[in-house]
Short mmCIF file of C-alpha atoms and ligand atoms in Angstrom, two decimals:
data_model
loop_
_atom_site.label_atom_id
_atom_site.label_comp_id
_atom_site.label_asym_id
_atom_site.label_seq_id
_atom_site.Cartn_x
_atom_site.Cartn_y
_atom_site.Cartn_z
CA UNK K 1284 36.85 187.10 -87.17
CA UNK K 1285 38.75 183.94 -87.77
CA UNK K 1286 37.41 181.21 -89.88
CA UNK K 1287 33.28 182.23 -89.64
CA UNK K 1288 30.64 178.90 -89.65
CA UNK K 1289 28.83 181.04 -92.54
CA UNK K 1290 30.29 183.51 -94.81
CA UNK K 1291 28.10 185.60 -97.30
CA UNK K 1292 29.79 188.09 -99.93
CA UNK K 1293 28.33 190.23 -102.24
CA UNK K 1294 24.82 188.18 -102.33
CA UNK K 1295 22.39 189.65 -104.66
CA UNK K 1296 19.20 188.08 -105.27
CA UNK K 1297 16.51 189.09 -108.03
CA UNK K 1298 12.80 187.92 -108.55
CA UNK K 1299 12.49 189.20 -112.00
CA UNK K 1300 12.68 192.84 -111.83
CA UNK K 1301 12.51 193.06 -108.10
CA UNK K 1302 16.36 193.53 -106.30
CA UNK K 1303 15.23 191.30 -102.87
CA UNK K 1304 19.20 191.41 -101.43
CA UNK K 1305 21.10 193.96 -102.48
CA UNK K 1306 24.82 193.20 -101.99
CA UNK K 1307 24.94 191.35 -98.69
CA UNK K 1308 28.56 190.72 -97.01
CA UNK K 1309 28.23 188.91 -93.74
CA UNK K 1310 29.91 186.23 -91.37
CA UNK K 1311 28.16 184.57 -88.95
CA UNK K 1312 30.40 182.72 -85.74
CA UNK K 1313 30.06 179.03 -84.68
CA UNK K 1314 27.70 179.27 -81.64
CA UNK K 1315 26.47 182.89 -82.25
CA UNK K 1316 22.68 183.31 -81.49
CA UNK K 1317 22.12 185.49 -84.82
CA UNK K 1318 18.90 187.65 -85.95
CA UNK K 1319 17.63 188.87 -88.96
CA UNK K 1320 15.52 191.95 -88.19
CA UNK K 1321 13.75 194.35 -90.31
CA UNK K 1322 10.47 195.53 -91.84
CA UNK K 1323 8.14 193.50 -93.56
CA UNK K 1324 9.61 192.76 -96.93
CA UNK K 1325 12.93 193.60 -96.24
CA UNK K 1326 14.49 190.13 -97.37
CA UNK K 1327 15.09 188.97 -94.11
CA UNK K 1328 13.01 185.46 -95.05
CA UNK K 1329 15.10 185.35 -98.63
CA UNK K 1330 18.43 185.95 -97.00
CA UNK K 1331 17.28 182.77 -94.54
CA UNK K 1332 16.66 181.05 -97.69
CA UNK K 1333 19.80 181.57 -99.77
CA UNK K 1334 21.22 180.33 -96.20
CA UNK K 1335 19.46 177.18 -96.51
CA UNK K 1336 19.30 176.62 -99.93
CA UNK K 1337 15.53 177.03 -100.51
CA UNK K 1338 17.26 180.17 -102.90
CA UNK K 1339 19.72 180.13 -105.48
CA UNK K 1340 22.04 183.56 -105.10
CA UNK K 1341 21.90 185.56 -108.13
CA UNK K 1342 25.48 187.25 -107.71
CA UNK K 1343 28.00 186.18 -105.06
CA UNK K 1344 28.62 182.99 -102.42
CA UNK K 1345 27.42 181.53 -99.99
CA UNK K 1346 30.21 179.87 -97.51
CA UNK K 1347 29.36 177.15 -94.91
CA UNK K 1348 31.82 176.11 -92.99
CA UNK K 1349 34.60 176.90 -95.88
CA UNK K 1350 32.41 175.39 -98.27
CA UNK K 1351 30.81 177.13 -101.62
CA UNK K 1352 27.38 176.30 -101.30
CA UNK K 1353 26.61 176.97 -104.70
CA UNK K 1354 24.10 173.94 -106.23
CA UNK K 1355 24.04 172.44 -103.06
CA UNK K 1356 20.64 171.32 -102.28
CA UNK K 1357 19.05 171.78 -98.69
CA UNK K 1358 19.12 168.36 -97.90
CA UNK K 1359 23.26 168.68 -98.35
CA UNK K 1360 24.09 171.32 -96.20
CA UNK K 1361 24.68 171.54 -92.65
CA UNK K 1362 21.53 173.83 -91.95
CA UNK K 1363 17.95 172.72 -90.94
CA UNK K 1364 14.72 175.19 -91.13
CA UNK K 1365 12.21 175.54 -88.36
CA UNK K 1366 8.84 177.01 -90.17
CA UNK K 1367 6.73 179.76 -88.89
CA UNK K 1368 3.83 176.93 -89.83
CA UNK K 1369 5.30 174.58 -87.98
CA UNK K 1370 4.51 171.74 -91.29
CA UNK K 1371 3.81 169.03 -88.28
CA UNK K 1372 2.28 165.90 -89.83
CA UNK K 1373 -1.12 165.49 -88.55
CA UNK K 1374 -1.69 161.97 -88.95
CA UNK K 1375 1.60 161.02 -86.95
CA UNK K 1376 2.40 161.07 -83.22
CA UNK K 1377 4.43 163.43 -81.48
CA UNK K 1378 7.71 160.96 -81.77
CA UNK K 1379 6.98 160.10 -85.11
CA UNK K 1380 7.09 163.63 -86.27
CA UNK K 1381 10.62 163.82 -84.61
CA UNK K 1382 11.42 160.74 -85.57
CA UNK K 1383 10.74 161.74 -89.61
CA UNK K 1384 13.95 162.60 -90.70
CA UNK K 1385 15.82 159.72 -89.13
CA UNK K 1386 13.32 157.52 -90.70
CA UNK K 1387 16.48 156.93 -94.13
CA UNK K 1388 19.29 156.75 -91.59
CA UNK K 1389 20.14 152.93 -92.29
CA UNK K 1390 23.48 153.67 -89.81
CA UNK K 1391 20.67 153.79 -87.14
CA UNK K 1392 18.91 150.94 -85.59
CA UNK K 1393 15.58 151.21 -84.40
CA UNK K 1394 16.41 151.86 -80.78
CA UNK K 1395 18.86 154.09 -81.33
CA UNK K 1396 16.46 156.43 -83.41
CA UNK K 1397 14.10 156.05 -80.13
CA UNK K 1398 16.70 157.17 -78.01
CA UNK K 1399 17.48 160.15 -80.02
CA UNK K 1400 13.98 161.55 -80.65
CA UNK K 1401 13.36 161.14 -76.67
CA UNK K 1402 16.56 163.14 -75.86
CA UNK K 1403 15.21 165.90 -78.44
CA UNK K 1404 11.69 165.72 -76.54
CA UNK K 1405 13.57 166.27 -73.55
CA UNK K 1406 15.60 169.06 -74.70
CA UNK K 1407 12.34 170.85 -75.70
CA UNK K 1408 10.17 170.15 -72.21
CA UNK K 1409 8.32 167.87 -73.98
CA UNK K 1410 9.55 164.64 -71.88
CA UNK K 1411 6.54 161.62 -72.42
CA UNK K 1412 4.70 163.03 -75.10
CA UNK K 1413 5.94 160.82 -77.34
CA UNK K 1414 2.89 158.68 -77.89
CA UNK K 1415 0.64 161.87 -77.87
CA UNK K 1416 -1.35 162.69 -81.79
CA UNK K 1417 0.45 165.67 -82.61
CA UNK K 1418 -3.10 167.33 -83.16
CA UNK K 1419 -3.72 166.90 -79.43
CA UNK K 1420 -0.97 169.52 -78.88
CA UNK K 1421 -1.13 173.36 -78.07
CA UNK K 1422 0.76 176.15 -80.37
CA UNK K 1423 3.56 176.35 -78.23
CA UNK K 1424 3.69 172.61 -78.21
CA UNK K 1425 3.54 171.90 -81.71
CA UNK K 1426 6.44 174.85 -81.73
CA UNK K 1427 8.45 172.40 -79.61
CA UNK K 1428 7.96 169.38 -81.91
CA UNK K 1429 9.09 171.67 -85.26
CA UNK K 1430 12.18 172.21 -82.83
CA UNK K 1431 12.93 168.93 -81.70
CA UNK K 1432 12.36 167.71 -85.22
CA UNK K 1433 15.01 170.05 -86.46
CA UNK K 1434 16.92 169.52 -83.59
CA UNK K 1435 17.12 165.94 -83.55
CA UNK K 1436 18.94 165.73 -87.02
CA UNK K 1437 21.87 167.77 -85.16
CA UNK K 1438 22.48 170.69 -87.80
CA UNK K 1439 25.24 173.17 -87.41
CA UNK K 1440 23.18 175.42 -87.94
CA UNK K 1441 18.78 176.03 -87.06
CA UNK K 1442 17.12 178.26 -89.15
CA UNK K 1443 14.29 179.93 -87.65
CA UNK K 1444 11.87 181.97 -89.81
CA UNK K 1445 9.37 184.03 -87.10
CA UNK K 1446 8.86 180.48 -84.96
CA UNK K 1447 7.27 182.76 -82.18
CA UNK K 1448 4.96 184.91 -84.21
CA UNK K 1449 1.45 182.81 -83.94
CA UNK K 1450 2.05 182.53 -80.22
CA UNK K 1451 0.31 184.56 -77.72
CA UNK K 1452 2.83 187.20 -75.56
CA UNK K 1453 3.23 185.56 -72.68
CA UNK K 1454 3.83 182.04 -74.48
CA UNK K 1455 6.00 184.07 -76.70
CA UNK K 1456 7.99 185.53 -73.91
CA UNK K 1457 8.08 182.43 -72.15
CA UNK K 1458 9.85 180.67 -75.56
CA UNK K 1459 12.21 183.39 -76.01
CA UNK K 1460 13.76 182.81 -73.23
CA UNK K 1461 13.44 178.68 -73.43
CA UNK K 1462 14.91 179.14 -76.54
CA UNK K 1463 18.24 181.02 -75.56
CA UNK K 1464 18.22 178.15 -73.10
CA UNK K 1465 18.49 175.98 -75.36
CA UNK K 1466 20.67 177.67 -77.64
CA UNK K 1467 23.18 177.23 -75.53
CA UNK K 1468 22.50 173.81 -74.53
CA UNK K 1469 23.20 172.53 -77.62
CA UNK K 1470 26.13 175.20 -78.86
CA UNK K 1471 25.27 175.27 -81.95
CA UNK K 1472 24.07 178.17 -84.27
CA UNK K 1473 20.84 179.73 -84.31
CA UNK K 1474 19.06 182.20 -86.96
CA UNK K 1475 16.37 183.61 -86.43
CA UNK K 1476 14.12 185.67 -89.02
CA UNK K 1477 12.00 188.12 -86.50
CA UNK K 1478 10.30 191.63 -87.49
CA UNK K 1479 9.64 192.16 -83.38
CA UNK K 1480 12.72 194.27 -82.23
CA UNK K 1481 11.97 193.32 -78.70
CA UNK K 1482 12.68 189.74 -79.56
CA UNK K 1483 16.15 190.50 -81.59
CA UNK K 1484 16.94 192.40 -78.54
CA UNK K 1485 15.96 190.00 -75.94
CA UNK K 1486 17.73 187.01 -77.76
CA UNK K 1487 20.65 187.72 -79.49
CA UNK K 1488 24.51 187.71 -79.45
CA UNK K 1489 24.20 189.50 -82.68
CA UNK K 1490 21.61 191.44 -84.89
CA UNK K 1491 21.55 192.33 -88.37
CA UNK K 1492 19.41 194.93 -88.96
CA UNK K 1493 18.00 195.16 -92.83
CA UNK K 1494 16.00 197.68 -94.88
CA UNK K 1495 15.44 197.08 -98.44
CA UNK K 1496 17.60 194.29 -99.52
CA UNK K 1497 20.36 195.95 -97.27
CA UNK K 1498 22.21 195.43 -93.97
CA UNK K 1499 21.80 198.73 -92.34
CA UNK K 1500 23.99 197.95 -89.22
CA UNK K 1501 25.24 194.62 -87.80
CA UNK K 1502 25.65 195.00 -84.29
CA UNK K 1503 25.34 193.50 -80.79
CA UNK K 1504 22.02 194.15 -78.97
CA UNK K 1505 23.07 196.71 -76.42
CA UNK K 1506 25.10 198.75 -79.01
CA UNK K 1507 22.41 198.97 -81.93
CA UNK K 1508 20.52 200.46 -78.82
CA UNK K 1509 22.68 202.88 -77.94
CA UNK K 1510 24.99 203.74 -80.79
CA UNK K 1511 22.77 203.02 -83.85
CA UNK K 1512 24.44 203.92 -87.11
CA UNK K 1513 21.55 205.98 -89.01
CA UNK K 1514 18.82 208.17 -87.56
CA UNK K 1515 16.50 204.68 -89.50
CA UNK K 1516 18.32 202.50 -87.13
CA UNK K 1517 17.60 204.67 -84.10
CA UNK K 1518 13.91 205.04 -84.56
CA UNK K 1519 13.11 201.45 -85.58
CA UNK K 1520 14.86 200.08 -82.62
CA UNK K 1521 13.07 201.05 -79.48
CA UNK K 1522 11.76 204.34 -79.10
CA UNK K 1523 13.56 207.63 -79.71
CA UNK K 1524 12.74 211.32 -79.57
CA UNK K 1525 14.20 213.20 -82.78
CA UNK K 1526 14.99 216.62 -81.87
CA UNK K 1527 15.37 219.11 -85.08
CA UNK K 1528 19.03 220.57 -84.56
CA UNK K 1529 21.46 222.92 -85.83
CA UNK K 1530 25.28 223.03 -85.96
CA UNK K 1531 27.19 226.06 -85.62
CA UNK K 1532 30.95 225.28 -85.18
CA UNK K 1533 31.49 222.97 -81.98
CA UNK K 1534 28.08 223.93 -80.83
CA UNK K 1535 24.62 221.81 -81.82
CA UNK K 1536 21.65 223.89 -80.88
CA UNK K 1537 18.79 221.52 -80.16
CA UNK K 1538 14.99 222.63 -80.77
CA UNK K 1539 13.91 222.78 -77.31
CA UNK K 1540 16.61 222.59 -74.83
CA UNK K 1541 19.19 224.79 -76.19
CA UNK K 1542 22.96 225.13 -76.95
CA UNK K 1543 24.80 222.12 -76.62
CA UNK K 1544 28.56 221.33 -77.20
CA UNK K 1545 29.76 218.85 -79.89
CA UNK K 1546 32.59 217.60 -77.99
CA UNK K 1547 29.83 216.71 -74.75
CA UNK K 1548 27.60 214.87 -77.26
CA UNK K 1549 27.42 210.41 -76.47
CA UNK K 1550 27.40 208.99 -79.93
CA UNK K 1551 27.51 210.63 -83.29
CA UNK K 1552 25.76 208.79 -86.45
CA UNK K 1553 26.97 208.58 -89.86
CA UNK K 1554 24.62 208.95 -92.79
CA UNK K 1555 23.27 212.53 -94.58
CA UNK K 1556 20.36 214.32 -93.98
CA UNK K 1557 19.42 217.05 -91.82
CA UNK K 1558 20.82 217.29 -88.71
CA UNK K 1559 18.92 216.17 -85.35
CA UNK K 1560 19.51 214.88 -81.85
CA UNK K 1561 18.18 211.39 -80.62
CA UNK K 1562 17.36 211.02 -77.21
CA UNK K 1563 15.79 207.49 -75.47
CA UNK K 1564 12.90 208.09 -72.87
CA UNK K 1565 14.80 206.61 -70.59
CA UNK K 1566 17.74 208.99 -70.28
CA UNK K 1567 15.54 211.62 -69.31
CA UNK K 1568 14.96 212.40 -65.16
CA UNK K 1569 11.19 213.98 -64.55
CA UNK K 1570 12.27 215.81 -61.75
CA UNK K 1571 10.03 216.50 -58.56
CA UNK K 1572 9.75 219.82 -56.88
CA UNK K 1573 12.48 220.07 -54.53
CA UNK K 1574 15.11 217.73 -56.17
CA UNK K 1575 18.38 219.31 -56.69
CA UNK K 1576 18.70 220.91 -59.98
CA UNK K 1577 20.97 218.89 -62.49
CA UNK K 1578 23.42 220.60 -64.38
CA UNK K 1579 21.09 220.35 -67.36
CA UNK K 1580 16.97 220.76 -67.15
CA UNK K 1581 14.07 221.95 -69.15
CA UNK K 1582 10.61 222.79 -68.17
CA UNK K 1583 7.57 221.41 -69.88
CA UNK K 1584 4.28 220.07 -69.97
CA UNK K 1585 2.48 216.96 -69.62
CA UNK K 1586 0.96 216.42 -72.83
CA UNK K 1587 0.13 212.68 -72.79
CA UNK K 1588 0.38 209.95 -70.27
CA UNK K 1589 0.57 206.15 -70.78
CA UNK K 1590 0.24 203.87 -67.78
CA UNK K 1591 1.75 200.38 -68.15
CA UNK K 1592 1.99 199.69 -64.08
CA UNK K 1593 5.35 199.24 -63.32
CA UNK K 1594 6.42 202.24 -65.64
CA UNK K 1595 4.66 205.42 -67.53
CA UNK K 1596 5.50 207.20 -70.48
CA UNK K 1597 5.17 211.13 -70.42
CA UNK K 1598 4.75 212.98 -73.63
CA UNK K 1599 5.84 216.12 -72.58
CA UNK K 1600 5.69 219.37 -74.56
CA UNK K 1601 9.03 221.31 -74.22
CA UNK K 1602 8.83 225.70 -75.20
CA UNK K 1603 10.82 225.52 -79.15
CA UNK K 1604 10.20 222.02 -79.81
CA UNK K 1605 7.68 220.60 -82.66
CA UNK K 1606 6.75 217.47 -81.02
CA UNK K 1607 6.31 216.48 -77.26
CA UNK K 1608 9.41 213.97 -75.89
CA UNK K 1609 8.54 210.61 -74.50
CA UNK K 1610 9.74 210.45 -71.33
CA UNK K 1611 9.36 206.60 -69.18
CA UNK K 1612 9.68 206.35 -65.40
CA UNK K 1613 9.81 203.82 -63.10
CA UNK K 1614 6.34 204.24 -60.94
CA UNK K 1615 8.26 203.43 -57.57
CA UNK K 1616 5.53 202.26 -54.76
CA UNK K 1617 3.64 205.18 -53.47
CA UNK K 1618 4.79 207.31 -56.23
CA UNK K 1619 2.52 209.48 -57.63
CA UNK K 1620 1.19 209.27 -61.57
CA UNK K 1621 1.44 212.63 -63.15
CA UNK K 1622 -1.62 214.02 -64.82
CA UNK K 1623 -2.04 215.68 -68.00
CA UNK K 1624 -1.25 219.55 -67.88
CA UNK K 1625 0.89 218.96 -64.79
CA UNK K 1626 4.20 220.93 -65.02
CA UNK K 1627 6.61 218.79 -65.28
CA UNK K 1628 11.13 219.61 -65.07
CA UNK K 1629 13.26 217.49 -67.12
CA UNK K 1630 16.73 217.10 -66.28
CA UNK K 1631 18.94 215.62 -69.43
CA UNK K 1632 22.15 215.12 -70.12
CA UNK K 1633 24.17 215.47 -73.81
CA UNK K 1634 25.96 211.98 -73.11
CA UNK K 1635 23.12 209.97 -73.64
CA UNK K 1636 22.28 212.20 -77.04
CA UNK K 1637 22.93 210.81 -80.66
CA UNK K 1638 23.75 213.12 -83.02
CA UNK K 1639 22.59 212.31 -86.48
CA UNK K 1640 23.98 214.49 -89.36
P1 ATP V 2455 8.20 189.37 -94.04
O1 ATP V 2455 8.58 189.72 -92.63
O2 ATP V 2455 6.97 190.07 -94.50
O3 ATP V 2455 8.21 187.90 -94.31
P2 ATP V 2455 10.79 189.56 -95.29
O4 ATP V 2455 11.71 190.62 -94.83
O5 ATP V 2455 11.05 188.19 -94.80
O6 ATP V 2455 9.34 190.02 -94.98
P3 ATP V 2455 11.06 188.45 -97.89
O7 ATP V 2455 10.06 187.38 -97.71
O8 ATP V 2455 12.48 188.07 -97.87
O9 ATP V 2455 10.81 189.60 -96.86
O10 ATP V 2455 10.74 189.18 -99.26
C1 ATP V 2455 11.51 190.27 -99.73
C2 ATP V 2455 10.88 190.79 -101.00
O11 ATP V 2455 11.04 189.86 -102.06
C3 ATP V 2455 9.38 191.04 -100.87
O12 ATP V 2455 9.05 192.25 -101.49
C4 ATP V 2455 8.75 189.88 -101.59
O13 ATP V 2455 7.54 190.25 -102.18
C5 ATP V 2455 9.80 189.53 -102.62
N1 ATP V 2455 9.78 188.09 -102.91
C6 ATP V 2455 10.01 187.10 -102.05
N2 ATP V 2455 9.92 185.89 -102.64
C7 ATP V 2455 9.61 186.12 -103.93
C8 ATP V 2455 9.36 185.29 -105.07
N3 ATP V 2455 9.45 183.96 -104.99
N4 ATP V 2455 9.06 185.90 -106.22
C9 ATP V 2455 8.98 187.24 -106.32
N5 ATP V 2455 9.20 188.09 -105.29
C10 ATP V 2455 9.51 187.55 -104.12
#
């Protein structure tokens, strides 16, 4: 990567005894809709913070834009925070609380600060509230304000720590996508601090997954999906069966569906353990009677169904595996909804397996 907006290498940060980052290297692109997703706890709000300058590093630098950031205070650098809270001033109008940070710029005159807090209220859908009390305003309204306010001081960068998680789902879903929009409306960087994997996947160019202090894979959406790097990675992005498995040469036998070979198998993961086989729900077919039989299928039995309308999951109990496999379909109109106990014929595939050794 030539010349990254932010560069981080070999961040540590301690709280006392407690190790919060834990050796972070990472660059970050001009324009790059980046995510910080992990469990709760992870660091994902400190490494946000060490961005901003909210955190001192306690071991390596923090580069923006070329520049050591060390003992440069928020207000210096080229980054501005959007809160989960919001922190909207409720004794000021809508304009006024975009309008707060301009409120020292004596290069701006007074109509030229009006101008620019109305083209951030237009940029967020928020076109005439201006003169509205910023108490009078919904959650996903006030979550427009909080962006035009950070907006309107035209950072390089907008940090967002979990801006969508008070939000309702369909408001959140509905922001998600408003604020990709607007991501690349304005071209400039975006970070956002989210625990929701959905959301990570939904929204960005890029995703840093973290556990404990740690970057566990950085990664674009599609391939954290589909080639994670650890069995961890696998199973806290999306849903995936783990199949217990055993190696013999350049053959994997898989608990339930048999003998496989190495060489036929669609991504391999690194890190130790015992060995198993990943497979998504998706990459399974539930076969009806009369299809023609795939090169590879397994019979089993319904063990579970979950109905979401458009789709189903099957849990489905395979002959020599622990655990049933979760299986989704597509209900197609006039399809019919299997029932629990109903036979049901698999046909898989080792391409779409991940190995994890
Ligand atoms: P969440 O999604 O719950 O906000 P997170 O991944 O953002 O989690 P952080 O807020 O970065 O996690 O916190 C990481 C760890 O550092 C946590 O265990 C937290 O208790 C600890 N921590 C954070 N801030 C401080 C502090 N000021 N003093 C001591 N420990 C802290």
């Amino acid at each position: 990567m030539t010349d990254p907006l932010i560069a981080l290498r070999g961040v540590h940060k301690h709280y006392g005894d407690y190790h919060a980052l834990r050796g972070i290297d990472l660059d970050i692109r001009t324009g790059e809709f980046f995510s910080l997703l992990g469990p709760s706890g992870c660091g994902k709000t400190t490494l946000l913070r060490t961005i901003a300058g909210f955190e001192e590093v306690s071991e390596g630098t923090v580069m923006l834009g070329g520049q050591d950031m060390r003992g440069v205070p928020p207000n210096r650098r080229p980054t501005n925070m959007v809160f989960q809270s919001y922190a909207i001033f409720p004794h000021l109008t809508v304009a006024q609380n975009v309008g707060f940070g301009l409120r020292r710029r004596s290069d701006l005159n007074a109509r030229a600060r009006d101008t620019l807090v109305a083209d951030a209220l237009d940029m967020v859908g928020l076109d005439g509230f201006g003169a509205r009390a910023a108490t009078a305003l919904s959650g996903g309204q006030r979550q427009r304000v909080a962006l035009a306010r950070a907006l309107v001081l035209k950072p390089k960068v907008l940090l967002l720590d979990e801006p969508l998680s008070a939000l309702d789902k369909k408001m959140r879903e509905q922001m998600q996508v408003e604020l990709m929009r607007l991501q690349r409306q304005v071209g400039i960087t975006f970070i956002l601090v989210t625990h929701d994997q959905e959301e990570a996947l939904v929204m960005s160019d890029r995703i840093a997954v973290m556990f404990e202090g740690g970057l566990a894979q950085v990664d674009e959406a599609e391939a954290l999906y589909r080639r994670p790097a650890s069995r961890r990675v696998a199973e806290f992005i999306g849903t995936m069966n783990v199949l217990p498995a055993t190696v013999a040469g350049d053959t994997v036998d898989v608990a339930g569906l048999g003998p496989v070979p190495l060489s036929e198998i669609g991504h391999a993961a690194e890190g130790g353990g015992t060995v198993a086989v990943g497979m998504r729900p998706e990459s399974w077919t539930l076969l009806a009677p009369g299809d023609p039989a795939p090169p590879r299928a397994t019979d089993g039995t319904v063990a579970e169904v979950v109905y979401y309308g458009d789709m189903t999951y099957y849990d489905v109990a395979l002959p020599g595996a622990e655990r049933p496999v979760r299986v989704s379909m597509r209900n197609l109109f006039g399809s019919d909804v299997l029932e629990i106990g109903a036979p049901a014929r698999l046909g898989w595939s080792p391409g779409a397996m991940v190995l994890f050794r």
